[in-house]
PDB file of C-alpha atoms in Angstrom:
ATOM      1  CA  UNK A   1      25.326  33.613  45.767  1.00  0.00           C
ATOM      2  CA  UNK A   2      26.647  33.171  42.232  1.00  0.00           C
ATOM      3  CA  UNK A   3      29.282  35.868  42.795  1.00  0.00           C
ATOM      4  CA  UNK A   4      30.535  34.023  45.885  1.00  0.00           C
ATOM      5  CA  UNK A   5      30.823  30.676  44.101  1.00  0.00           C
ATOM      6  CA  UNK A   6      32.193  31.898  40.757  1.00  0.00           C
ATOM      7  CA  UNK A   7      35.667  32.814  42.010  1.00  0.00           C
ATOM      8  CA  UNK A   8      37.330  32.853  38.560  1.00  0.00           C
ATOM      9  CA  UNK A   9      34.603  34.853  36.835  1.00  0.00           C
ATOM     10  CA  UNK A  10      36.180  36.893  34.007  1.00  0.00           C
ATOM     11  CA  UNK A  11      35.871  40.647  34.122  1.00  0.00           C
ATOM     12  CA  UNK A  12      33.239  42.196  31.876  1.00  0.00           C
ATOM     13  CA  UNK A  13      34.651  43.816  28.781  1.00  0.00           C
ATOM     14  CA  UNK A  14      34.090  47.564  28.740  1.00  0.00           C
ATOM     15  CA  UNK A  15      34.303  48.597  25.104  1.00  0.00           C
ATOM     16  CA  UNK A  16      33.907  52.157  23.898  1.00  0.00           C
ATOM     17  CA  UNK A  17      30.495  53.074  22.439  1.00  0.00           C
ATOM     18  CA  UNK A  18      30.489  53.741  18.695  1.00  0.00           C
ATOM     19  CA  UNK A  19      27.927  55.737  16.734  1.00  0.00           C
ATOM     20  CA  UNK A  20      25.770  53.669  14.372  1.00  0.00           C
ATOM     21  CA  UNK A  21      25.486  55.956  11.316  1.00  0.00           C
ATOM     22  CA  UNK A  22      22.065  57.265  10.334  1.00  0.00           C
ATOM     23  CA  UNK A  23      22.715  55.880   6.845  1.00  0.00           C
ATOM     24  CA  UNK A  24      22.369  52.409   8.367  1.00  0.00           C
ATOM     25  CA  UNK A  25      19.953  53.206  11.224  1.00  0.00           C
ATOM     26  CA  UNK A  26      17.368  55.021   9.122  1.00  0.00           C
ATOM     27  CA  UNK A  27      15.934  57.050  12.024  1.00  0.00           C
ATOM     28  CA  UNK A  28      17.521  59.381  14.554  1.00  0.00           C
ATOM     29  CA  UNK A  29      17.302  58.556  18.247  1.00  0.00           C
ATOM     30  CA  UNK A  30      14.949  61.496  18.802  1.00  0.00           C
ATOM     31  CA  UNK A  31      12.493  60.156  16.218  1.00  0.00           C
ATOM     32  CA  UNK A  32      12.462  56.765  17.904  1.00  0.00           C
ATOM     33  CA  UNK A  33      11.951  58.356  21.319  1.00  0.00           C
ATOM     34  CA  UNK A  34       8.964  60.320  20.038  1.00  0.00           C
ATOM     35  CA  UNK A  35       7.252  57.071  19.009  1.00  0.00           C
ATOM     36  CA  UNK A  36       8.126  55.345  22.271  1.00  0.00           C
ATOM     37  CA  UNK A  37       6.844  58.212  24.395  1.00  0.00           C
ATOM     38  CA  UNK A  38       3.608  58.319  22.434  1.00  0.00           C
ATOM     39  CA  UNK A  39       3.141  54.632  23.255  1.00  0.00           C
ATOM     40  CA  UNK A  40       3.901  55.371  26.922  1.00  0.00           C
ATOM     41  CA  UNK A  41       1.203  58.055  26.911  1.00  0.00           C
ATOM     42  CA  UNK A  42      -1.318  55.594  25.489  1.00  0.00           C
ATOM     43  CA  UNK A  43      -0.504  53.068  28.214  1.00  0.00           C
ATOM     44  CA  UNK A  44      -0.273  55.721  30.916  1.00  0.00           C
ATOM     45  CA  UNK A  45       3.312  54.817  31.826  1.00  0.00           C
ATOM     46  CA  UNK A  46       5.376  57.173  33.950  1.00  0.00           C
ATOM     47  CA  UNK A  47       8.512  55.218  33.070  1.00  0.00           C
ATOM     48  CA  UNK A  48       9.670  52.326  30.932  1.00  0.00           C
ATOM     49  CA  UNK A  49      12.588  50.143  32.026  1.00  0.00           C
ATOM     50  CA  UNK A  50      14.650  48.514  29.256  1.00  0.00           C
ATOM     51  CA  UNK A  51      17.023  45.746  30.325  1.00  0.00           C
ATOM     52  CA  UNK A  52      17.712  44.335  26.866  1.00  0.00           C
ATOM     53  CA  UNK A  53      21.138  45.568  25.692  1.00  0.00           C
ATOM     54  CA  UNK A  54      20.149  45.122  22.035  1.00  0.00           C
ATOM     55  CA  UNK A  55      17.160  47.432  22.525  1.00  0.00           C
ATOM     56  CA  UNK A  56      19.397  50.033  24.194  1.00  0.00           C
ATOM     57  CA  UNK A  57      21.795  49.927  21.238  1.00  0.00           C
ATOM     58  CA  UNK A  58      18.912  50.220  18.756  1.00  0.00           C
ATOM     59  CA  UNK A  59      17.288  53.230  20.412  1.00  0.00           C
ATOM     60  CA  UNK A  60      20.547  55.130  20.930  1.00  0.00           C
ATOM     61  CA  UNK A  61      22.043  54.252  17.529  1.00  0.00           C
ATOM     62  CA  UNK A  62      25.210  52.979  19.167  1.00  0.00           C
ATOM     63  CA  UNK A  63      27.295  49.842  18.886  1.00  0.00           C
ATOM     64  CA  UNK A  64      30.013  48.268  21.028  1.00  0.00           C
ATOM     65  CA  UNK A  65      32.250  45.244  21.460  1.00  0.00           C
ATOM     66  CA  UNK A  66      31.364  44.024  24.961  1.00  0.00           C
ATOM     67  CA  UNK A  67      30.341  40.583  23.657  1.00  0.00           C
ATOM     68  CA  UNK A  68      31.947  38.718  20.713  1.00  0.00           C
ATOM     69  CA  UNK A  69      29.854  38.795  17.519  1.00  0.00           C
ATOM     70  CA  UNK A  70      27.128  40.868  19.234  1.00  0.00           C
ATOM     71  CA  UNK A  71      27.761  44.612  18.690  1.00  0.00           C
ATOM     72  CA  UNK A  72      26.400  45.980  21.956  1.00  0.00           C
ATOM     73  CA  UNK A  73      27.430  47.615  25.193  1.00  0.00           C
ATOM     74  CA  UNK A  74      26.092  46.056  28.375  1.00  0.00           C
ATOM     75  CA  UNK A  75      23.696  48.667  29.712  1.00  0.00           C
ATOM     76  CA  UNK A  76      20.160  49.178  30.996  1.00  0.00           C
ATOM     77  CA  UNK A  77      17.876  52.157  30.472  1.00  0.00           C
ATOM     78  CA  UNK A  78      14.985  54.007  32.079  1.00  0.00           C
ATOM     79  CA  UNK A  79      12.834  56.097  29.711  1.00  0.00           C
ATOM     80  CA  UNK A  80      10.664  58.947  30.987  1.00  0.00           C
ATOM     81  CA  UNK A  81       8.880  61.763  29.173  1.00  0.00           C
ATOM     82  CA  UNK A  82      11.623  64.307  29.833  1.00  0.00           C
ATOM     83  CA  UNK A  83      14.746  62.192  30.401  1.00  0.00           C
ATOM     84  CA  UNK A  84      16.445  58.909  29.554  1.00  0.00           C
ATOM     85  CA  UNK A  85      18.800  57.372  32.129  1.00  0.00           C
ATOM     86  CA  UNK A  86      21.390  54.823  31.000  1.00  0.00           C
ATOM     87  CA  UNK A  87      23.255  52.734  33.540  1.00  0.00           C
ATOM     88  CA  UNK A  88      26.461  50.861  32.732  1.00  0.00           C
ATOM     89  CA  UNK A  89      29.872  50.012  34.138  1.00  0.00           C
ATOM     90  CA  UNK A  90      33.088  51.757  33.176  1.00  0.00           C
ATOM     91  CA  UNK A  91      33.831  55.344  34.167  1.00  0.00           C
ATOM     92  CA  UNK A  92      36.152  55.689  31.190  1.00  0.00           C
ATOM     93  CA  UNK A  93      33.306  55.194  28.708  1.00  0.00           C
ATOM     94  CA  UNK A  94      30.405  56.855  30.512  1.00  0.00           C
ATOM     95  CA  UNK A  95      31.598  60.288  29.448  1.00  0.00           C
ATOM     96  CA  UNK A  96      32.049  59.130  25.868  1.00  0.00           C
ATOM     97  CA  UNK A  97      28.456  57.880  25.655  1.00  0.00           C
ATOM     98  CA  UNK A  98      27.120  61.024  27.332  1.00  0.00           C
ATOM     99  CA  UNK A  99      28.909  63.111  24.705  1.00  0.00           C
ATOM    100  CA  UNK A 100      27.457  61.007  21.890  1.00  0.00           C
ATOM    101  CA  UNK A 101      23.877  61.235  23.167  1.00  0.00           C
ATOM    102  CA  UNK A 102      23.861  64.819  24.452  1.00  0.00           C
ATOM    103  CA  UNK A 103      20.979  66.592  26.193  1.00  0.00           C
ATOM    104  CA  UNK A 104      18.004  64.584  27.384  1.00  0.00           C
ATOM    105  CA  UNK A 105      20.203  61.673  28.474  1.00  0.00           C
ATOM    106  CA  UNK A 106      21.895  60.956  31.793  1.00  0.00           C
ATOM    107  CA  UNK A 107      24.596  58.287  31.631  1.00  0.00           C
ATOM    108  CA  UNK A 108      26.206  56.880  34.779  1.00  0.00           C
ATOM    109  CA  UNK A 109      27.109  53.780  36.738  1.00  0.00           C
ATOM    110  CA  UNK A 110      24.043  54.226  38.981  1.00  0.00           C
ATOM    111  CA  UNK A 111      21.853  56.667  37.012  1.00  0.00           C
ATOM    112  CA  UNK A 112      18.842  54.325  36.814  1.00  0.00           C
ATOM    113  CA  UNK A 113      19.121  53.384  40.489  1.00  0.00           C
ATOM    114  CA  UNK A 114      19.305  57.027  41.565  1.00  0.00           C
ATOM    115  CA  UNK A 115      16.397  58.065  39.350  1.00  0.00           C
ATOM    116  CA  UNK A 116      14.181  55.327  40.764  1.00  0.00           C
ATOM    117  CA  UNK A 117      14.784  56.692  44.268  1.00  0.00           C
ATOM    118  CA  UNK A 118      13.070  59.934  43.233  1.00  0.00           C
ATOM    119  CA  UNK A 119       9.967  58.343  41.702  1.00  0.00           C
ATOM    120  CA  UNK A 120       6.942  57.471  43.870  1.00  0.00           C
ATOM    121  CA  UNK A 121       3.886  57.631  41.633  1.00  0.00           C
ATOM    122  CA  UNK A 122       2.460  56.261  38.418  1.00  0.00           C
ATOM    123  CA  UNK A 123       3.107  53.038  36.535  1.00  0.00           C
ATOM    124  CA  UNK A 124       6.366  51.554  35.326  1.00  0.00           C
ATOM    125  CA  UNK A 125       6.482  49.189  32.357  1.00  0.00           C
ATOM    126  CA  UNK A 126       9.122  46.472  32.128  1.00  0.00           C
ATOM    127  CA  UNK A 127       9.808  43.167  30.407  1.00  0.00           C
ATOM    128  CA  UNK A 128      10.276  40.407  33.040  1.00  0.00           C
ATOM    129  CA  UNK A 129      12.425  38.446  30.609  1.00  0.00           C
ATOM    130  CA  UNK A 130      15.025  41.219  30.612  1.00  0.00           C
ATOM    131  CA  UNK A 131      14.735  42.449  34.206  1.00  0.00           C
ATOM    132  CA  UNK A 132      16.798  40.893  36.985  1.00  0.00           C
ATOM    133  CA  UNK A 133      15.425  40.396  40.492  1.00  0.00           C
ATOM    134  CA  UNK A 134      17.551  43.177  41.994  1.00  0.00           C
ATOM    135  CA  UNK A 135      16.133  45.756  39.593  1.00  0.00           C
ATOM    136  CA  UNK A 136      12.549  44.467  39.857  1.00  0.00           C
ATOM    137  CA  UNK A 137      12.646  44.984  43.633  1.00  0.00           C
ATOM    138  CA  UNK A 138      13.322  48.675  43.067  1.00  0.00           C
ATOM    139  CA  UNK A 139      10.046  49.072  41.150  1.00  0.00           C
ATOM    140  CA  UNK A 140       8.082  48.858  44.412  1.00  0.00           C
ATOM    141  CA  UNK A 141       8.320  52.658  44.627  1.00  0.00           C
ATOM    142  CA  UNK A 142       5.725  52.901  41.835  1.00  0.00           C
ATOM    143  CA  UNK A 143       2.001  52.676  42.451  1.00  0.00           C
ATOM    144  CA  UNK A 144       1.764  49.986  39.772  1.00  0.00           C
ATOM    145  CA  UNK A 145       4.174  47.686  37.919  1.00  0.00           C
ATOM    146  CA  UNK A 146       3.129  46.689  34.391  1.00  0.00           C
ATOM    147  CA  UNK A 147       4.887  43.582  32.980  1.00  0.00           C
ATOM    148  CA  UNK A 148       4.907  43.636  29.166  1.00  0.00           C
ATOM    149  CA  UNK A 149       6.994  42.533  26.171  1.00  0.00           C
ATOM    150  CA  UNK A 150       9.616  45.174  25.504  1.00  0.00           C
ATOM    151  CA  UNK A 151       7.982  47.595  23.031  1.00  0.00           C
ATOM    152  CA  UNK A 152      11.381  48.596  21.633  1.00  0.00           C
ATOM    153  CA  UNK A 153      11.972  45.049  20.417  1.00  0.00           C
ATOM    154  CA  UNK A 154       8.654  45.088  18.597  1.00  0.00           C
ATOM    155  CA  UNK A 155       9.538  48.393  16.963  1.00  0.00           C
ATOM    156  CA  UNK A 156      13.004  47.307  15.835  1.00  0.00           C
ATOM    157  CA  UNK A 157      11.610  44.137  14.245  1.00  0.00           C
ATOM    158  CA  UNK A 158      10.027  46.317  11.540  1.00  0.00           C
ATOM    159  CA  UNK A 159      12.988  47.179   9.327  1.00  0.00           C
ATOM    160  CA  UNK A 160      13.076  50.524   7.554  1.00  0.00           C
ATOM    161  CA  UNK A 161      14.472  51.097   4.053  1.00  0.00           C
ATOM    162  CA  UNK A 162      17.969  51.987   5.302  1.00  0.00           C
ATOM    163  CA  UNK A 163      18.191  48.851   7.444  1.00  0.00           C
ATOM    164  CA  UNK A 164      16.979  46.640   4.602  1.00  0.00           C
ATOM    165  CA  UNK A 165      19.486  48.173   2.198  1.00  0.00           C
ATOM    166  CA  UNK A 166      22.253  47.726   4.782  1.00  0.00           C
ATOM    167  CA  UNK A 167      21.482  44.018   5.139  1.00  0.00           C
ATOM    168  CA  UNK A 168      21.480  43.555   1.364  1.00  0.00           C
ATOM    169  CA  UNK A 169      24.778  45.372   0.972  1.00  0.00           C
ATOM    170  CA  UNK A 170      26.320  43.310   3.791  1.00  0.00           C
ATOM    171  CA  UNK A 171      25.361  40.087   2.010  1.00  0.00           C
ATOM    172  CA  UNK A 172      26.846  41.373  -1.260  1.00  0.00           C
ATOM    173  CA  UNK A 173      30.115  42.372   0.419  1.00  0.00           C
ATOM    174  CA  UNK A 174      30.353  39.002   2.138  1.00  0.00           C
ATOM    175  CA  UNK A 175      29.738  37.288  -1.195  1.00  0.00           C
ATOM    176  CA  UNK A 176      32.659  39.221  -2.681  1.00  0.00           C
ATOM    177  CA  UNK A 177      34.842  38.176   0.266  1.00  0.00           C
ATOM    178  CA  UNK A 178      33.881  34.518  -0.252  1.00  0.00           C
ATOM    179  CA  UNK A 179      34.748  34.673  -3.964  1.00  0.00           C
ATOM    180  CA  UNK A 180      38.131  36.270  -3.194  1.00  0.00           C
ATOM    181  CA  UNK A 181      38.770  33.577  -0.583  1.00  0.00           C
ATOM    182  CA  UNK A 182      37.983  30.753  -3.029  1.00  0.00           C
ATOM    183  CA  UNK A 183      40.097  32.344  -5.765  1.00  0.00           C
ATOM    184  CA  UNK A 184      43.003  32.747  -3.359  1.00  0.00           C
ATOM    185  CA  UNK A 185      43.024  29.029  -2.579  1.00  0.00           C
ATOM    186  CA  UNK A 186      44.258  28.361  -6.110  1.00  0.00           C
ATOM    187  CA  UNK A 187      47.515  30.251  -5.414  1.00  0.00           C
ATOM    188  CA  UNK A 188      47.797  29.457  -1.706  1.00  0.00           C
ATOM    189  CA  UNK A 189      45.926  26.257  -0.783  1.00  0.00           C
ATOM    190  CA  UNK A 190      44.737  25.548   2.749  1.00  0.00           C
ATOM    191  CA  UNK A 191      45.789  22.345   4.450  1.00  0.00           C
ATOM    192  CA  UNK A 192      43.363  21.860   7.330  1.00  0.00           C
ATOM    193  CA  UNK A 193      40.295  23.311   9.055  1.00  0.00           C
ATOM    194  CA  UNK A 194      42.225  25.966  10.961  1.00  0.00           C
ATOM    195  CA  UNK A 195      43.967  27.318   7.869  1.00  0.00           C
ATOM    196  CA  UNK A 196      40.653  27.467   6.004  1.00  0.00           C
ATOM    197  CA  UNK A 197      39.124  29.509   8.836  1.00  0.00           C
ATOM    198  CA  UNK A 198      42.117  31.867   8.937  1.00  0.00           C
ATOM    199  CA  UNK A 199      42.024  32.479   5.186  1.00  0.00           C
ATOM    200  CA  UNK A 200      38.269  33.084   5.053  1.00  0.00           C
ATOM    201  CA  UNK A 201      38.296  35.472   8.004  1.00  0.00           C
ATOM    202  CA  UNK A 202      41.258  37.297   6.470  1.00  0.00           C
ATOM    203  CA  UNK A 203      39.296  37.752   3.227  1.00  0.00           C
ATOM    204  CA  UNK A 204      36.320  39.102   5.163  1.00  0.00           C
ATOM    205  CA  UNK A 205      38.535  41.430   7.176  1.00  0.00           C
ATOM    206  CA  UNK A 206      39.690  43.153   3.975  1.00  0.00           C
ATOM    207  CA  UNK A 207      36.279  44.863   3.855  1.00  0.00           C
ATOM    208  CA  UNK A 208      36.727  48.279   5.505  1.00  0.00           C
ATOM    209  CA  UNK A 209      33.028  48.303   6.481  1.00  0.00           C
ATOM    210  CA  UNK A 210      33.273  45.054   8.469  1.00  0.00           C
ATOM    211  CA  UNK A 211      32.500  45.578  12.161  1.00  0.00           C
ATOM    212  CA  UNK A 212      32.599  41.914  13.177  1.00  0.00           C
ATOM    213  CA  UNK A 213      31.567  38.512  11.860  1.00  0.00           C
ATOM    214  CA  UNK A 214      28.211  37.336  13.191  1.00  0.00           C
ATOM    215  CA  UNK A 215      29.544  34.039  14.594  1.00  0.00           C
ATOM    216  CA  UNK A 216      32.748  32.002  14.728  1.00  0.00           C
ATOM    217  CA  UNK A 217      33.433  30.559  11.298  1.00  0.00           C
ATOM    218  CA  UNK A 218      31.993  27.079  10.882  1.00  0.00           C
ATOM    219  CA  UNK A 219      34.478  24.864   9.077  1.00  0.00           C
ATOM    220  CA  UNK A 220      33.855  21.119   9.348  1.00  0.00           C
ATOM    221  CA  UNK A 221      35.474  18.378   7.319  1.00  0.00           C
ATOM    222  CA  UNK A 222      33.526  15.114   6.954  1.00  0.00           C
ATOM    223  CA  UNK A 223      31.985  14.166  10.343  1.00  0.00           C
ATOM    224  CA  UNK A 224      32.734  17.594  11.801  1.00  0.00           C
ATOM    225  CA  UNK A 225      30.327  19.075   9.288  1.00  0.00           C
ATOM    226  CA  UNK A 226      27.452  17.351  11.101  1.00  0.00           C
ATOM    227  CA  UNK A 227      28.208  19.094  14.411  1.00  0.00           C
ATOM    228  CA  UNK A 228      25.901  22.070  15.028  1.00  0.00           C
ATOM    229  CA  UNK A 229      27.944  25.307  15.043  1.00  0.00           C
ATOM    230  CA  UNK A 230      31.183  23.331  15.106  1.00  0.00           C
ATOM    231  CA  UNK A 231      34.143  25.515  16.079  1.00  0.00           C
ATOM    232  CA  UNK A 232      37.517  24.096  15.181  1.00  0.00           C
ATOM    233  CA  UNK A 233      40.321  24.130  17.758  1.00  0.00           C
ATOM    234  CA  UNK A 234      43.959  23.007  17.846  1.00  0.00           C
ATOM    235  CA  UNK A 235      42.749  19.752  19.383  1.00  0.00           C
ATOM    236  CA  UNK A 236      39.936  18.989  16.929  1.00  0.00           C
ATOM    237  CA  UNK A 237      41.647  20.273  13.769  1.00  0.00           C
ATOM    238  CA  UNK A 238      41.902  17.705  10.941  1.00  0.00           C
ATOM    239  CA  UNK A 239      43.646  17.959   7.534  1.00  0.00           C
ATOM    240  CA  UNK A 240      42.009  18.411   4.155  1.00  0.00           C
ATOM    241  CA  UNK A 241      41.915  15.418   1.845  1.00  0.00           C
ATOM    242  CA  UNK A 242      41.292  15.053  -1.872  1.00  0.00           C
ATOM    243  CA  UNK A 243      38.024  13.249  -1.111  1.00  0.00           C
ATOM    244  CA  UNK A 244      35.273  13.881   1.415  1.00  0.00           C
ATOM    245  CA  UNK A 245      32.932  16.743   2.343  1.00  0.00           C
ATOM    246  CA  UNK A 246      33.392  20.239   3.725  1.00  0.00           C
ATOM    247  CA  UNK A 247      30.888  22.540   5.462  1.00  0.00           C
ATOM    248  CA  UNK A 248      32.147  26.123   5.436  1.00  0.00           C
ATOM    249  CA  UNK A 249      30.005  29.042   6.630  1.00  0.00           C
TER     250      UNK A 249
END
């Protein structure tokens, strides 16, 4: 029904998958899969459905640009003891992800759907919060459906040494960018909220390791600083003054 009513729905972005280096990930995909499959054995799961795109990106050590400020590709995944199926749109990028992941993975635009058609026994685990109704209906082929919090999300909450170091280094690099931005204002002052945002994002973009900023820059002068996650526009933009307050994040 939503598809029928939402006539001007924008097309989904289909960005290319990018490898997340082991230096930042800390563990290879195979190591993560070993832990997940051991958990599946303990719970007697024949399959585990993962509908959370962030969990897919974490397990596969990949990143993407499907959604602004959220480095993921929009995909779902079905994990079994001998195979992992990943389902996503975009024929032009399916081959690229298959090449990145290699053996033991099957990537396609209907790979999860097709795999479910071949399964008729055992228990499937899934997180209802990240499983749409269409997919949940397909689980009827299993003898038992086991709703549970996504175990991958619990695993990725525990940060390893490489992930902790990466977060610390990111904060240091952003601090350097902020100092360069502030120093640059002495030679080339900003005049309003929009110019402040442009200059700060330009300073951050000078970092070769920057993938994306985590949210639209918050730049609020006076009353605008009290607006939660205020995002300046051409309409709302106001000039800087010699007096007043500024919130800049």
